[in-house]
Amino acid sequence: MDVLVDLQLHESLGSALGAMGPETFLNLLPLKLEVDDLSEVNVWLFPILKQYTVGARLSFFTESVLSMVGLIKKKSRQV
């Protein structure tokens, strides 16, 4: 049952991401990469972003997503 709920949530959020685009989606549901407590980071969003992001502006990725990579590397070293 939990797997079915997880799949439905994944697909629902993916549909919302596809309809809104990644910029609006991440403004509403941020990854929270800058928090000190790593349990608050929304890492579960990464597979949804990977699967459902289509047609975003290239500048969004160069300005926002690529800047997150350094922060993610830093956080991973802390773990």
Short mmCIF file of C-alpha atoms in Angstrom, two decimals:
data_model
loop_
_atom_site.label_atom_id
_atom_site.label_comp_id
_atom_site.label_asym_id
_atom_site.label_seq_id
_atom_site.Cartn_x
_atom_site.Cartn_y
_atom_site.Cartn_z
CA MET A 1 0.00 0.00 0.00
CA ASP A 2 2.77 2.47 0.88
CA VAL A 3 4.49 1.84 -2.44
CA LEU A 4 1.27 2.68 -4.28
CA VAL A 5 0.88 5.93 -2.32
CA ASP A 6 4.52 6.84 -2.99
CA LEU A 7 4.05 6.17 -6.70
CA GLN A 8 0.88 8.27 -6.82
CA LEU A 9 2.60 11.13 -4.98
CA HIS A 10 5.60 10.89 -7.31
CA GLU A 11 3.35 11.03 -10.38
CA SER A 12 1.20 13.85 -8.97
CA LEU A 13 4.21 16.00 -8.16
CA GLY A 14 5.70 15.14 -11.54
CA SER A 15 2.53 16.32 -13.26
CA ALA A 16 2.62 19.55 -11.26
CA LEU A 17 6.29 20.03 -12.17
CA GLY A 18 5.52 19.48 -15.85
CA ALA A 19 2.63 21.95 -15.76
CA MET A 20 4.37 24.67 -13.75
CA GLY A 21 7.95 24.25 -14.85
CA PRO A 22 10.89 23.77 -12.50
CA GLU A 23 11.29 27.42 -11.52
CA THR A 24 7.78 27.84 -10.15
CA PHE A 25 7.77 24.32 -8.72
CA LEU A 26 11.00 24.88 -6.77
CA ASN A 27 9.75 28.26 -5.56
CA LEU A 28 6.73 26.50 -4.06
CA LEU A 29 8.60 23.41 -2.83
CA PRO A 30 12.30 24.28 -2.41
CA LEU A 31 15.03 21.69 -1.97
CA LYS A 32 16.18 23.38 1.28
CA LEU A 33 19.85 22.65 0.59
CA GLU A 34 21.08 25.42 2.85
CA VAL A 35 19.63 24.04 6.12
CA ASP A 36 22.02 22.82 8.81
CA ASP A 37 19.98 19.71 9.66
CA LEU A 38 20.35 17.40 6.66
CA SER A 39 17.14 15.58 7.56
CA GLU A 40 15.24 18.71 6.42
CA VAL A 41 16.68 18.62 2.88
CA ASN A 42 14.09 17.53 0.33
CA VAL A 43 16.34 14.99 -1.42
CA TRP A 44 13.27 12.96 -2.39
CA LEU A 45 12.58 15.67 -4.99
CA PHE A 46 15.67 14.82 -7.07
CA PRO A 47 14.18 11.76 -8.84
CA ILE A 48 11.01 13.73 -9.61
CA LEU A 49 13.01 16.65 -10.99
CA LYS A 50 15.13 14.28 -13.05
CA GLN A 51 12.17 12.45 -14.56
CA TYR A 52 9.71 15.30 -15.15
CA THR A 53 11.77 18.40 -15.96
CA VAL A 54 11.22 19.25 -19.62
CA GLY A 55 11.53 22.52 -21.50
CA ALA A 56 13.05 24.72 -18.82
CA ARG A 57 15.11 27.75 -19.72
CA LEU A 58 18.83 26.98 -19.99
CA SER A 59 19.61 30.07 -17.91
CA PHE A 60 17.55 28.59 -15.05
CA PHE A 61 19.91 25.63 -14.95
CA THR A 62 23.09 27.68 -15.22
CA GLU A 63 21.96 30.19 -12.60
CA SER A 64 20.09 27.96 -10.15
CA VAL A 65 20.69 24.27 -10.57
CA LEU A 66 24.42 24.37 -11.25
CA SER A 67 24.95 26.63 -8.25
CA MET A 68 23.25 23.97 -6.13
CA VAL A 69 25.83 21.38 -7.17
CA GLY A 70 28.57 23.01 -5.10
CA LEU A 71 26.28 23.16 -2.09
CA ILE A 72 25.32 19.50 -2.55
CA LYS A 73 28.99 18.50 -2.71
CA LYS A 74 29.69 20.42 0.47
CA LYS A 75 26.75 18.77 2.27
CA SER A 76 27.81 15.31 1.09
CA ARG A 77 31.26 15.83 2.58
CA GLN A 78 29.65 16.67 5.91
CA VAL A 79 27.87 13.33 5.94
#
